[in-house]
Amino acid sequence: MEEKLANELSVRYAPYAAWEAQLDLEAIAETEPFIWWRSPKEGSTVARNGAVHPLASYHIALEPGHIGGGWAELEGRQFRIADEDFWVREGELVLEVAQRVKVALINLGAQVSLVRESHHPVNPKTFEDYWENAASDLSAPNEPSLSVQLAHAHAVRDRAMRMA
């Protein structure tokens, strides 16, 4: 166990870090893992209002994906069949599905949390807040042509948007 963990740390997880000074592998190997989940067999069935709720002992978090609204256009996560049709936005669609699933899970006794409950970003920052960091990761082009400069600017913008 100890050798396997040391190999995984050295090769896969932290190949360039000096983790040996920070971790006592012998102590870790002797520790029982903390199990934060329950199997379905271990979950209890609790009667509430005369009904059996098989999910009564579970707290389930639903993460309804991408945000909708105006952000859907920026992220390219919307479509419509014809110009007169309504926009179908991925973020709004997955939020609607998550809200319906939440009701069904609550009816089965689960405590349910949605990671987001609106079409607004969870992160209070916008991509502009990450612009400098995104730009520092990408080398500025040496070629003065407009197309190369625009491609670089778009790459920085796209990276900043993914960071937001």
mmCIF file of C-alpha atoms in Angstrom:
data_model
loop_
_atom_site.group_PDB
_atom_site.id
_atom_site.type_symbol
_atom_site.label_atom_id
_atom_site.label_comp_id
_atom_site.label_asym_id
_atom_site.label_seq_id
_atom_site.Cartn_x
_atom_site.Cartn_y
_atom_site.Cartn_z
ATOM 1 C CA MET A 1 0.000 0.000 0.000
ATOM 2 C CA GLU A 2 2.699 2.446 1.031
ATOM 3 C CA GLU A 3 4.826 1.707 -2.060
ATOM 4 C CA LYS A 4 1.822 2.029 -4.362
ATOM 5 C CA LEU A 5 0.896 5.408 -2.846
ATOM 6 C CA ALA A 6 4.479 6.655 -3.135
ATOM 7 C CA ASN A 7 4.593 5.580 -6.778
ATOM 8 C CA GLU A 8 1.257 7.251 -7.578
ATOM 9 C CA LEU A 9 2.369 10.499 -5.923
ATOM 10 C CA SER A 10 5.726 10.460 -7.715
ATOM 11 C CA VAL A 11 4.425 9.531 -11.146
ATOM 12 C CA ARG A 12 0.823 10.645 -11.445
ATOM 13 C CA TYR A 13 -0.354 13.215 -8.911
ATOM 14 C CA ALA A 14 2.669 15.299 -7.923
ATOM 15 C CA PRO A 15 5.674 14.386 -10.081
ATOM 16 C CA TYR A 16 7.400 17.750 -9.569
ATOM 17 C CA ALA A 17 6.492 18.392 -5.937
ATOM 18 C CA ALA A 18 8.546 17.694 -2.841
ATOM 19 C CA TRP A 19 5.721 15.783 -1.183
ATOM 20 C CA GLU A 20 8.030 13.466 0.769
ATOM 21 C CA ALA A 21 8.732 16.235 3.302
ATOM 22 C CA GLN A 22 5.006 16.890 3.778
ATOM 23 C CA LEU A 23 3.499 13.407 4.039
ATOM 24 C CA ASP A 24 4.096 10.533 6.425
ATOM 25 C CA LEU A 25 3.159 7.585 4.220
ATOM 26 C CA GLU A 26 3.376 5.070 7.060
ATOM 27 C CA ALA A 27 0.801 7.027 9.078
ATOM 28 C CA ILE A 28 -1.445 7.372 6.027
ATOM 29 C CA ALA A 29 -1.200 3.641 5.259
ATOM 30 C CA GLU A 30 -2.285 2.772 8.813
ATOM 31 C CA THR A 31 -5.296 5.111 8.758
ATOM 32 C CA GLU A 32 -8.717 3.770 7.909
ATOM 33 C CA PRO A 33 -10.279 5.781 5.077
ATOM 34 C CA PHE A 34 -13.065 8.174 6.011
ATOM 35 C CA ILE A 35 -16.189 6.935 4.267
ATOM 36 C CA TRP A 36 -18.519 9.865 3.667
ATOM 37 C CA TRP A 37 -21.072 7.974 1.579
ATOM 38 C CA ARG A 38 -23.532 5.150 2.194
ATOM 39 C CA SER A 39 -24.454 2.294 -0.083
ATOM 40 C CA PRO A 40 -28.131 1.832 -0.945
ATOM 41 C CA LYS A 41 -28.223 -1.182 1.402
ATOM 42 C CA GLU A 42 -27.044 1.014 4.290
ATOM 43 C CA GLY A 43 -29.558 3.778 3.567
ATOM 44 C CA SER A 44 -32.525 3.719 5.867
ATOM 45 C CA THR A 45 -36.174 3.631 4.935
ATOM 46 C CA VAL A 46 -38.065 6.108 7.074
ATOM 47 C CA ALA A 47 -41.838 6.437 7.283
ATOM 48 C CA ARG A 48 -43.079 10.003 6.945
ATOM 49 C CA ASN A 49 -46.796 10.881 6.828
ATOM 50 C CA GLY A 50 -47.624 7.205 6.499
ATOM 51 C CA ALA A 51 -45.512 6.773 3.343
ATOM 52 C CA VAL A 52 -42.193 5.043 2.946
ATOM 53 C CA HIS A 53 -39.375 7.331 1.767
ATOM 54 C CA PRO A 54 -36.437 5.250 0.556
ATOM 55 C CA LEU A 55 -34.160 8.288 0.162
ATOM 56 C CA ALA A 56 -34.831 9.765 3.609
ATOM 57 C CA SER A 57 -31.241 9.375 4.780
ATOM 58 C CA TYR A 58 -29.680 10.979 1.696
ATOM 59 C CA HIS A 59 -28.632 14.543 0.934
ATOM 60 C CA ILE A 60 -28.260 14.892 -2.828
ATOM 61 C CA ALA A 61 -26.648 17.843 -4.607
ATOM 62 C CA LEU A 62 -27.720 18.539 -8.184
ATOM 63 C CA GLU A 63 -25.420 20.601 -10.392
ATOM 64 C CA PRO A 64 -27.482 21.861 -13.333
ATOM 65 C CA GLY A 65 -24.600 22.630 -15.650
ATOM 66 C CA HIS A 66 -24.130 25.815 -17.582
ATOM 67 C CA ILE A 67 -25.834 29.136 -16.947
ATOM 68 C CA GLY A 68 -28.486 30.431 -19.282
ATOM 69 C CA GLY A 69 -29.806 33.840 -20.202
ATOM 70 C CA GLY A 70 -27.426 36.148 -22.050
ATOM 71 C CA TRP A 71 -24.492 33.948 -21.033
ATOM 72 C CA ALA A 72 -25.771 31.151 -23.266
ATOM 73 C CA GLU A 73 -25.014 33.246 -26.345
ATOM 74 C CA LEU A 74 -21.483 34.036 -25.151
ATOM 75 C CA GLU A 75 -20.812 30.365 -24.439
ATOM 76 C CA GLY A 76 -22.423 29.143 -27.667
ATOM 77 C CA ARG A 77 -24.944 27.041 -25.736
ATOM 78 C CA GLN A 78 -28.184 27.946 -27.456
ATOM 79 C CA PHE A 79 -30.017 27.223 -30.692
ATOM 80 C CA ARG A 80 -33.321 27.746 -32.438
ATOM 81 C CA ILE A 81 -34.780 26.077 -35.492
ATOM 82 C CA ALA A 82 -36.238 29.191 -37.150
ATOM 83 C CA ASP A 83 -35.842 32.933 -36.585
ATOM 84 C CA GLU A 84 -39.333 33.201 -35.081
ATOM 85 C CA ASP A 85 -38.730 30.332 -32.612
ATOM 86 C CA PHE A 86 -37.728 30.752 -28.991
ATOM 87 C CA TRP A 87 -34.091 30.156 -28.131
ATOM 88 C CA VAL A 88 -33.362 26.788 -26.543
ATOM 89 C CA ARG A 89 -30.628 27.490 -24.010
ATOM 90 C CA GLU A 90 -28.740 24.612 -22.449
ATOM 91 C CA GLY A 91 -28.361 26.288 -19.063
ATOM 92 C CA GLU A 92 -32.070 27.047 -18.759
ATOM 93 C CA LEU A 93 -33.024 23.572 -19.925
ATOM 94 C CA VAL A 94 -30.792 21.745 -17.428
ATOM 95 C CA LEU A 95 -31.963 24.042 -14.605
ATOM 96 C CA GLU A 96 -35.592 23.208 -15.411
ATOM 97 C CA VAL A 97 -34.776 19.483 -15.427
ATOM 98 C CA ALA A 98 -32.886 19.790 -12.114
ATOM 99 C CA GLN A 99 -35.833 21.595 -10.492
ATOM 100 C CA ARG A 100 -38.191 18.815 -11.603
ATOM 101 C CA VAL A 101 -35.794 16.105 -10.412
ATOM 102 C CA LYS A 102 -35.472 17.948 -7.079
ATOM 103 C CA VAL A 103 -39.239 17.710 -6.518
ATOM 104 C CA ALA A 104 -39.229 13.984 -7.358
ATOM 105 C CA LEU A 105 -36.300 13.315 -5.005
ATOM 106 C CA ILE A 106 -37.915 15.304 -2.176
ATOM 107 C CA ASN A 107 -41.070 13.223 -2.647
ATOM 108 C CA LEU A 108 -38.875 10.142 -2.115
ATOM 109 C CA GLY A 109 -37.590 11.648 1.137
ATOM 110 C CA ALA A 110 -34.206 13.038 0.090
ATOM 111 C CA GLN A 111 -32.828 16.379 1.165
ATOM 112 C CA VAL A 112 -31.862 18.104 -2.100
ATOM 113 C CA SER A 113 -29.596 21.073 -2.805
ATOM 114 C CA LEU A 114 -29.165 22.755 -6.162
ATOM 115 C CA VAL A 115 -25.699 24.138 -6.832
ATOM 116 C CA ARG A 116 -27.373 27.005 -8.691
ATOM 117 C CA GLU A 117 -30.992 28.104 -8.711
ATOM 118 C CA SER A 118 -30.980 30.917 -11.274
ATOM 119 C CA HIS A 119 -29.635 31.863 -14.681
ATOM 120 C CA HIS A 120 -26.896 33.960 -13.106
ATOM 121 C CA PRO A 121 -23.302 32.834 -12.579
ATOM 122 C CA VAL A 122 -22.397 31.285 -9.227
ATOM 123 C CA ASN A 123 -18.960 32.903 -9.467
ATOM 124 C CA PRO A 124 -19.286 36.648 -8.729
ATOM 125 C CA LYS A 125 -16.346 37.398 -11.028
ATOM 126 C CA THR A 126 -16.596 37.781 -14.791
ATOM 127 C CA PHE A 127 -14.140 36.768 -17.467
ATOM 128 C CA GLU A 128 -12.654 40.275 -17.394
ATOM 129 C CA ASP A 129 -11.368 39.525 -13.882
ATOM 130 C CA TYR A 130 -9.327 36.638 -15.315
ATOM 131 C CA TRP A 131 -8.057 38.459 -18.413
ATOM 132 C CA GLU A 132 -4.603 39.298 -17.034
ATOM 133 C CA ASN A 133 -4.049 35.776 -15.734
ATOM 134 C CA ALA A 134 -5.212 34.264 -19.026
ATOM 135 C CA ALA A 135 -2.953 36.602 -21.000
ATOM 136 C CA SER A 136 0.076 35.732 -18.865
ATOM 137 C CA ASP A 137 -0.341 32.055 -19.770
ATOM 138 C CA LEU A 138 -0.224 32.734 -23.515
ATOM 139 C CA SER A 139 2.850 34.198 -25.165
ATOM 140 C CA ALA A 140 2.208 37.314 -27.206
ATOM 141 C CA PRO A 141 2.769 36.729 -30.922
ATOM 142 C CA ASN A 142 5.868 38.194 -32.552
ATOM 143 C CA GLU A 143 4.196 38.582 -35.915
ATOM 144 C CA PRO A 144 2.558 42.005 -36.368
ATOM 145 C CA SER A 145 -0.179 40.814 -38.760
ATOM 146 C CA LEU A 146 -3.737 41.645 -37.786
ATOM 147 C CA SER A 147 -4.970 38.069 -38.192
ATOM 148 C CA VAL A 148 -2.288 36.713 -35.824
ATOM 149 C CA GLN A 149 -2.973 39.447 -33.254
ATOM 150 C CA LEU A 150 -6.732 38.806 -33.440
ATOM 151 C CA ALA A 151 -6.211 35.060 -33.063
ATOM 152 C CA HIS A 152 -4.132 35.724 -29.939
ATOM 153 C CA ALA A 153 -6.755 38.100 -28.516
ATOM 154 C CA HIS A 154 -9.484 35.511 -29.123
ATOM 155 C CA ALA A 155 -7.365 32.815 -27.453
ATOM 156 C CA VAL A 156 -6.880 35.042 -24.385
ATOM 157 C CA ARG A 157 -10.593 35.861 -24.280
ATOM 158 C CA ASP A 158 -11.584 32.195 -24.613
ATOM 159 C CA ARG A 159 -9.144 31.169 -21.876
ATOM 160 C CA ALA A 160 -10.434 33.920 -19.550
ATOM 161 C CA MET A 161 -14.022 32.831 -20.198
ATOM 162 C CA ARG A 162 -13.164 29.221 -19.314
ATOM 163 C CA MET A 163 -11.501 30.434 -16.099
ATOM 164 C CA ALA A 164 -14.584 32.427 -15.050
#
